[in-house]
Short mmCIF file of C-alpha atoms in Angstrom, two decimals:
data_model
loop_
_atom_site.label_atom_id
_atom_site.label_comp_id
_atom_site.label_asym_id
_atom_site.label_seq_id
_atom_site.Cartn_x
_atom_site.Cartn_y
_atom_site.Cartn_z
CA ASP A 1 -6.35 -9.07 -18.03
CA VAL A 2 -9.40 -7.74 -16.23
CA LYS A 3 -9.34 -4.12 -15.35
CA VAL A 4 -10.92 -0.87 -14.32
CA THR A 5 -10.12 2.03 -16.61
CA GLN A 6 -10.34 5.68 -15.63
CA SER A 7 -10.54 8.02 -18.56
CA SER A 8 -7.92 10.54 -17.46
CA ARG A 9 -4.75 10.23 -15.44
CA TYR A 10 -4.37 13.96 -14.83
CA LEU A 11 -6.89 16.77 -15.15
CA VAL A 12 -6.71 20.49 -14.53
CA LYS A 13 -10.00 22.38 -14.31
CA ARG A 14 -11.09 25.86 -13.36
CA THR A 15 -13.22 26.76 -10.37
CA GLY A 16 -16.91 26.57 -11.25
CA GLU A 17 -16.49 24.17 -14.15
CA LYS A 18 -18.60 21.03 -14.40
CA VAL A 19 -16.24 18.06 -14.37
CA PHE A 20 -16.90 14.49 -15.49
CA LEU A 21 -14.72 11.60 -14.37
CA GLU A 22 -15.39 8.37 -16.22
CA CYS A 23 -14.78 4.82 -15.09
CA VAL A 24 -15.30 1.60 -17.06
CA GLN A 25 -14.87 -1.99 -15.87
CA ASP A 26 -14.81 -5.13 -17.99
CA MET A 27 -15.47 -7.71 -15.26
CA ASP A 28 -19.30 -7.57 -15.24
CA HIS A 29 -19.16 -6.44 -11.60
CA GLU A 30 -22.35 -5.28 -9.96
CA ASN A 31 -20.76 -2.86 -7.48
CA MET A 32 -18.84 0.24 -8.41
CA PHE A 33 -17.33 2.88 -6.16
CA TRP A 34 -15.83 6.34 -6.28
CA TYR A 35 -13.28 7.32 -3.65
CA ARG A 36 -11.13 10.33 -3.13
CA GLN A 37 -7.75 10.09 -1.48
CA ASP A 38 -5.99 12.92 0.31
CA PRO A 39 -2.77 12.88 2.33
CA GLY A 40 -3.41 11.86 5.92
CA LEU A 41 -7.08 11.08 5.29
CA GLY A 42 -6.90 7.78 3.45
CA LEU A 43 -9.59 6.59 1.04
CA ARG A 44 -12.98 8.20 1.57
CA LEU A 45 -16.09 6.91 -0.15
CA ILE A 46 -17.97 9.46 -2.22
CA TYR A 47 -20.65 7.35 -3.91
CA PHE A 48 -21.43 3.72 -4.47
CA SER A 49 -23.61 1.92 -7.00
CA TYR A 50 -24.83 -1.66 -6.65
CA ASP A 51 -26.76 -1.86 -9.92
CA VAL A 52 -27.55 0.07 -13.06
CA LYS A 53 -29.29 3.34 -12.23
CA MET A 54 -28.88 2.64 -8.51
CA LYS A 55 -26.67 4.76 -6.27
CA GLU A 56 -26.00 5.40 -2.63
CA LYS A 57 -24.23 8.25 -0.95
CA GLY A 58 -20.96 7.50 0.71
CA ASP A 59 -19.30 9.44 3.48
CA ILE A 60 -18.55 12.64 1.56
CA PRO A 61 -21.12 13.09 -1.25
CA GLU A 62 -21.48 16.87 -1.00
CA GLY A 63 -20.58 18.62 -4.23
CA TYR A 64 -20.65 15.40 -6.24
CA SER A 65 -23.19 13.37 -8.19
CA VAL A 66 -22.92 10.10 -10.11
CA SER A 67 -24.44 8.36 -13.08
CA ARG A 68 -24.66 4.69 -13.91
CA GLU A 69 -26.61 4.17 -17.12
CA LYS A 70 -24.79 0.96 -18.05
CA LYS A 71 -23.42 -1.78 -15.84
CA GLU A 72 -19.84 -1.28 -16.94
CA ARG A 73 -19.69 2.52 -16.61
CA PHE A 74 -19.82 4.69 -13.50
CA SER A 75 -19.35 8.43 -13.83
CA LEU A 76 -18.51 10.94 -11.12
CA ILE A 77 -19.69 14.50 -11.69
CA LEU A 78 -18.43 17.58 -9.94
CA GLU A 79 -21.32 19.98 -10.45
CA SER A 80 -19.26 23.13 -9.85
CA ALA A 81 -15.63 22.37 -9.19
CA SER A 82 -13.97 24.02 -6.21
CA THR A 83 -10.36 24.13 -5.09
CA ASN A 84 -11.13 21.85 -2.12
CA GLN A 85 -12.00 19.13 -4.61
CA THR A 86 -8.39 18.96 -5.75
CA SER A 87 -7.56 15.34 -5.00
CA MET A 88 -6.77 11.86 -6.30
CA TYR A 89 -9.97 10.15 -7.41
CA LEU A 90 -10.12 6.37 -7.48
CA CYS A 91 -12.75 4.17 -9.06
CA ALA A 92 -13.21 0.55 -7.96
CA SER A 93 -15.52 -2.35 -8.69
CA SER A 94 -16.43 -5.58 -6.94
CA ALA A 95 -18.67 -8.58 -7.47
CA VAL A 96 -21.63 -9.33 -5.24
CA GLN A 97 -20.94 -13.04 -5.29
CA GLY A 98 -17.63 -14.61 -4.48
CA ASN A 99 -14.78 -13.13 -2.53
CA TYR A 100 -12.53 -11.51 -5.04
CA GLY A 101 -12.19 -8.14 -3.40
CA TYR A 102 -11.99 -4.81 -5.12
CA THR A 103 -10.32 -3.95 -8.38
CA PHE A 104 -9.14 -0.36 -8.65
CA GLY A 105 -8.40 1.92 -11.53
CA SER A 106 -5.13 3.82 -11.77
CA GLY A 107 -6.66 7.00 -10.43
CA THR A 108 -7.30 10.50 -11.73
CA ARG A 109 -5.37 13.33 -10.16
CA LEU A 110 -7.63 16.36 -10.41
CA THR A 111 -6.38 19.86 -9.81
CA VAL A 112 -8.91 22.68 -9.57
CA VAL A 113 -7.42 26.13 -10.03
CA ASP B 1 -17.55 -4.07 8.72
CA ALA B 2 -14.77 -4.55 11.22
CA LYS B 3 -12.02 -1.99 11.63
CA THR B 4 -8.34 -2.82 11.36
CA THR B 5 -5.26 -1.43 13.09
CA GLN B 6 -1.83 -1.34 11.47
CA PRO B 7 1.50 0.29 12.33
CA THR B 8 2.02 3.58 10.56
CA SER B 9 5.38 2.69 9.05
CA MET B 10 7.96 -0.07 8.82
CA ASP B 11 11.40 -0.57 7.33
CA CYS B 12 12.87 -3.67 5.78
CA ALA B 13 16.23 -4.49 4.19
CA GLU B 14 16.20 -5.57 0.58
CA GLY B 15 16.23 -9.36 0.28
CA ARG B 16 14.89 -9.92 3.77
CA ALA B 17 11.37 -10.95 4.70
CA ALA B 18 8.91 -8.14 5.45
CA ASN B 19 6.30 -9.05 8.07
CA LEU B 20 3.40 -6.62 8.22
CA PRO B 21 0.98 -7.06 11.14
CA CYS B 22 -2.71 -6.21 11.30
CA ASN B 23 -5.20 -6.35 14.16
CA HIS B 24 -8.88 -6.98 13.42
CA SER B 25 -10.26 -7.98 16.80
CA THR B 26 -13.92 -7.31 15.88
CA ILE B 27 -13.93 -9.44 12.73
CA SER B 28 -17.07 -11.50 12.25
CA GLY B 29 -17.25 -15.11 11.13
CA ASN B 30 -18.06 -14.46 7.48
CA GLU B 31 -15.58 -11.65 6.90
CA TYR B 32 -12.41 -12.24 4.96
CA VAL B 33 -9.08 -10.54 5.56
CA TYR B 34 -7.75 -8.78 2.46
CA TRP B 35 -4.44 -7.12 1.82
CA TYR B 36 -3.82 -4.46 -0.79
CA ARG B 37 -0.87 -2.28 -1.56
CA GLN B 38 -0.62 1.11 -3.16
CA ILE B 39 2.48 2.27 -4.91
CA HIS B 40 2.80 6.02 -5.05
CA SER B 41 0.17 7.72 -7.23
CA GLN B 42 -1.42 4.48 -8.40
CA GLY B 43 -4.62 2.68 -7.43
CA PRO B 44 -4.48 0.02 -4.70
CA GLN B 45 -3.52 -3.42 -5.95
CA TYR B 46 -4.89 -6.69 -4.58
CA ILE B 47 -2.29 -8.93 -2.93
CA ILE B 48 -3.99 -11.79 -1.11
CA HIS B 49 -6.97 -12.70 1.02
CA GLY B 50 -8.02 -15.44 3.46
CA LEU B 51 -10.75 -16.52 5.84
CA LYS B 52 -9.05 -18.62 8.50
CA ASN B 53 -6.43 -20.76 6.83
CA ASN B 54 -3.00 -19.50 5.90
CA GLU B 55 -2.70 -18.57 2.25
CA THR B 56 0.19 -18.20 -0.18
CA ASN B 57 0.43 -16.91 -3.71
CA GLU B 58 3.17 -15.66 -5.98
CA MET B 59 3.26 -12.28 -4.23
CA ALA B 60 2.99 -13.05 -0.54
CA SER B 61 1.85 -15.25 2.32
CA LEU B 62 -0.94 -14.50 4.75
CA ILE B 63 -0.90 -15.89 8.26
CA ILE B 64 -4.17 -15.59 10.22
CA THR B 65 -4.22 -16.37 13.93
CA GLU B 66 -6.48 -19.14 15.14
CA ASP B 67 -8.85 -16.68 16.84
CA ARG B 68 -8.82 -14.57 13.62
CA LYS B 69 -8.20 -11.40 15.58
CA SER B 70 -4.95 -10.63 13.81
CA SER B 71 -2.99 -11.48 10.71
CA THR B 72 0.45 -11.00 9.19
CA LEU B 73 1.33 -10.37 5.58
CA ILE B 74 4.72 -11.79 4.67
CA LEU B 75 6.74 -10.66 1.65
CA PRO B 76 9.41 -13.38 1.68
CA HIS B 77 12.19 -11.56 -0.16
CA ALA B 78 11.43 -7.85 -0.24
CA THR B 79 12.69 -5.79 -3.18
CA LEU B 80 12.85 -2.04 -3.69
CA ARG B 81 9.69 -2.31 -5.80
CA ASP B 82 7.79 -3.51 -2.72
CA THR B 83 8.08 -0.04 -1.21
CA ALA B 84 4.42 0.98 -0.89
CA VAL B 85 1.54 1.55 1.51
CA TYR B 86 -0.04 -1.75 2.58
CA TYR B 87 -3.69 -1.89 3.59
CA CYS B 88 -5.32 -4.61 5.62
CA ILE B 89 -9.12 -4.64 5.45
CA VAL B 90 -11.90 -7.02 6.37
CA PHE B 91 -14.52 -7.65 3.79
CA LYS B 92 -17.39 -9.87 2.81
CA ALA B 93 -18.96 -10.21 -0.59
CA GLY B 94 -22.14 -8.26 -1.14
CA ASN B 95 -23.10 -4.63 -1.10
CA ASN B 96 -20.23 -3.54 1.09
CA ARG B 97 -20.42 0.24 1.08
CA LYS B 98 -19.37 0.35 4.71
CA LEU B 99 -15.89 -0.93 3.98
CA ILE B 100 -13.43 1.02 6.10
CA TRP B 101 -10.02 1.82 4.70
CA GLY B 102 -7.47 2.89 7.28
CA LEU B 103 -4.22 4.67 6.53
CA GLY B 104 -2.26 1.45 6.11
CA THR B 105 1.42 0.74 6.77
CA SER B 106 4.02 2.60 4.78
CA LEU B 107 6.74 0.04 4.05
CA ALA B 108 10.16 1.28 3.04
CA VAL B 109 12.49 -1.35 1.58
CA ASN B 110 16.05 -0.14 1.89
CA PRO B 111 19.03 -1.25 -0.22
#
């Protein structure tokens, strides 16, 4: 069963900490995405990667960075966590060829205190 | 990518068909219609997709109008486990960072 795996289901971090959210996919997909989801705001794109070591900013990249050193792994980094980054974080992947849509991970619910 | 419009919420009785509409009037010829659902606190799950023909799988049926400006997702016999938020999006393969996710339709299946 193909899947996207996010390393943590729940995380609690302190303000100012550096936070790493990891995402791994086993489908050999070229594209990987990080979204955050907040009530009433839907899914908002933070960063996107279309190849190893390639990245593009999404709609809300401020306060975040990403790393993609291997095709299967896409990491989201909160450089200095703040309370307004408390959210559900979703990782997804998709293939460039074919029309198979997105596959999502189960999400990481991050609370910054 | 085209934007979609869906009702905010819908109700359905358990065992009855749930028909969820979606408008995508600006869809272009090479964009597919996809449906996902998200059960509380989980990641969105793929349901079905289509280009212009009606599609059916083990989860649902997708009816796309001839002009492709709207579609309907049909859950033929809704169960309580189908209570979720349903997203309709339009999508084409490639580097699709501009994909727009709306707020979806919150479907409540009632006993």
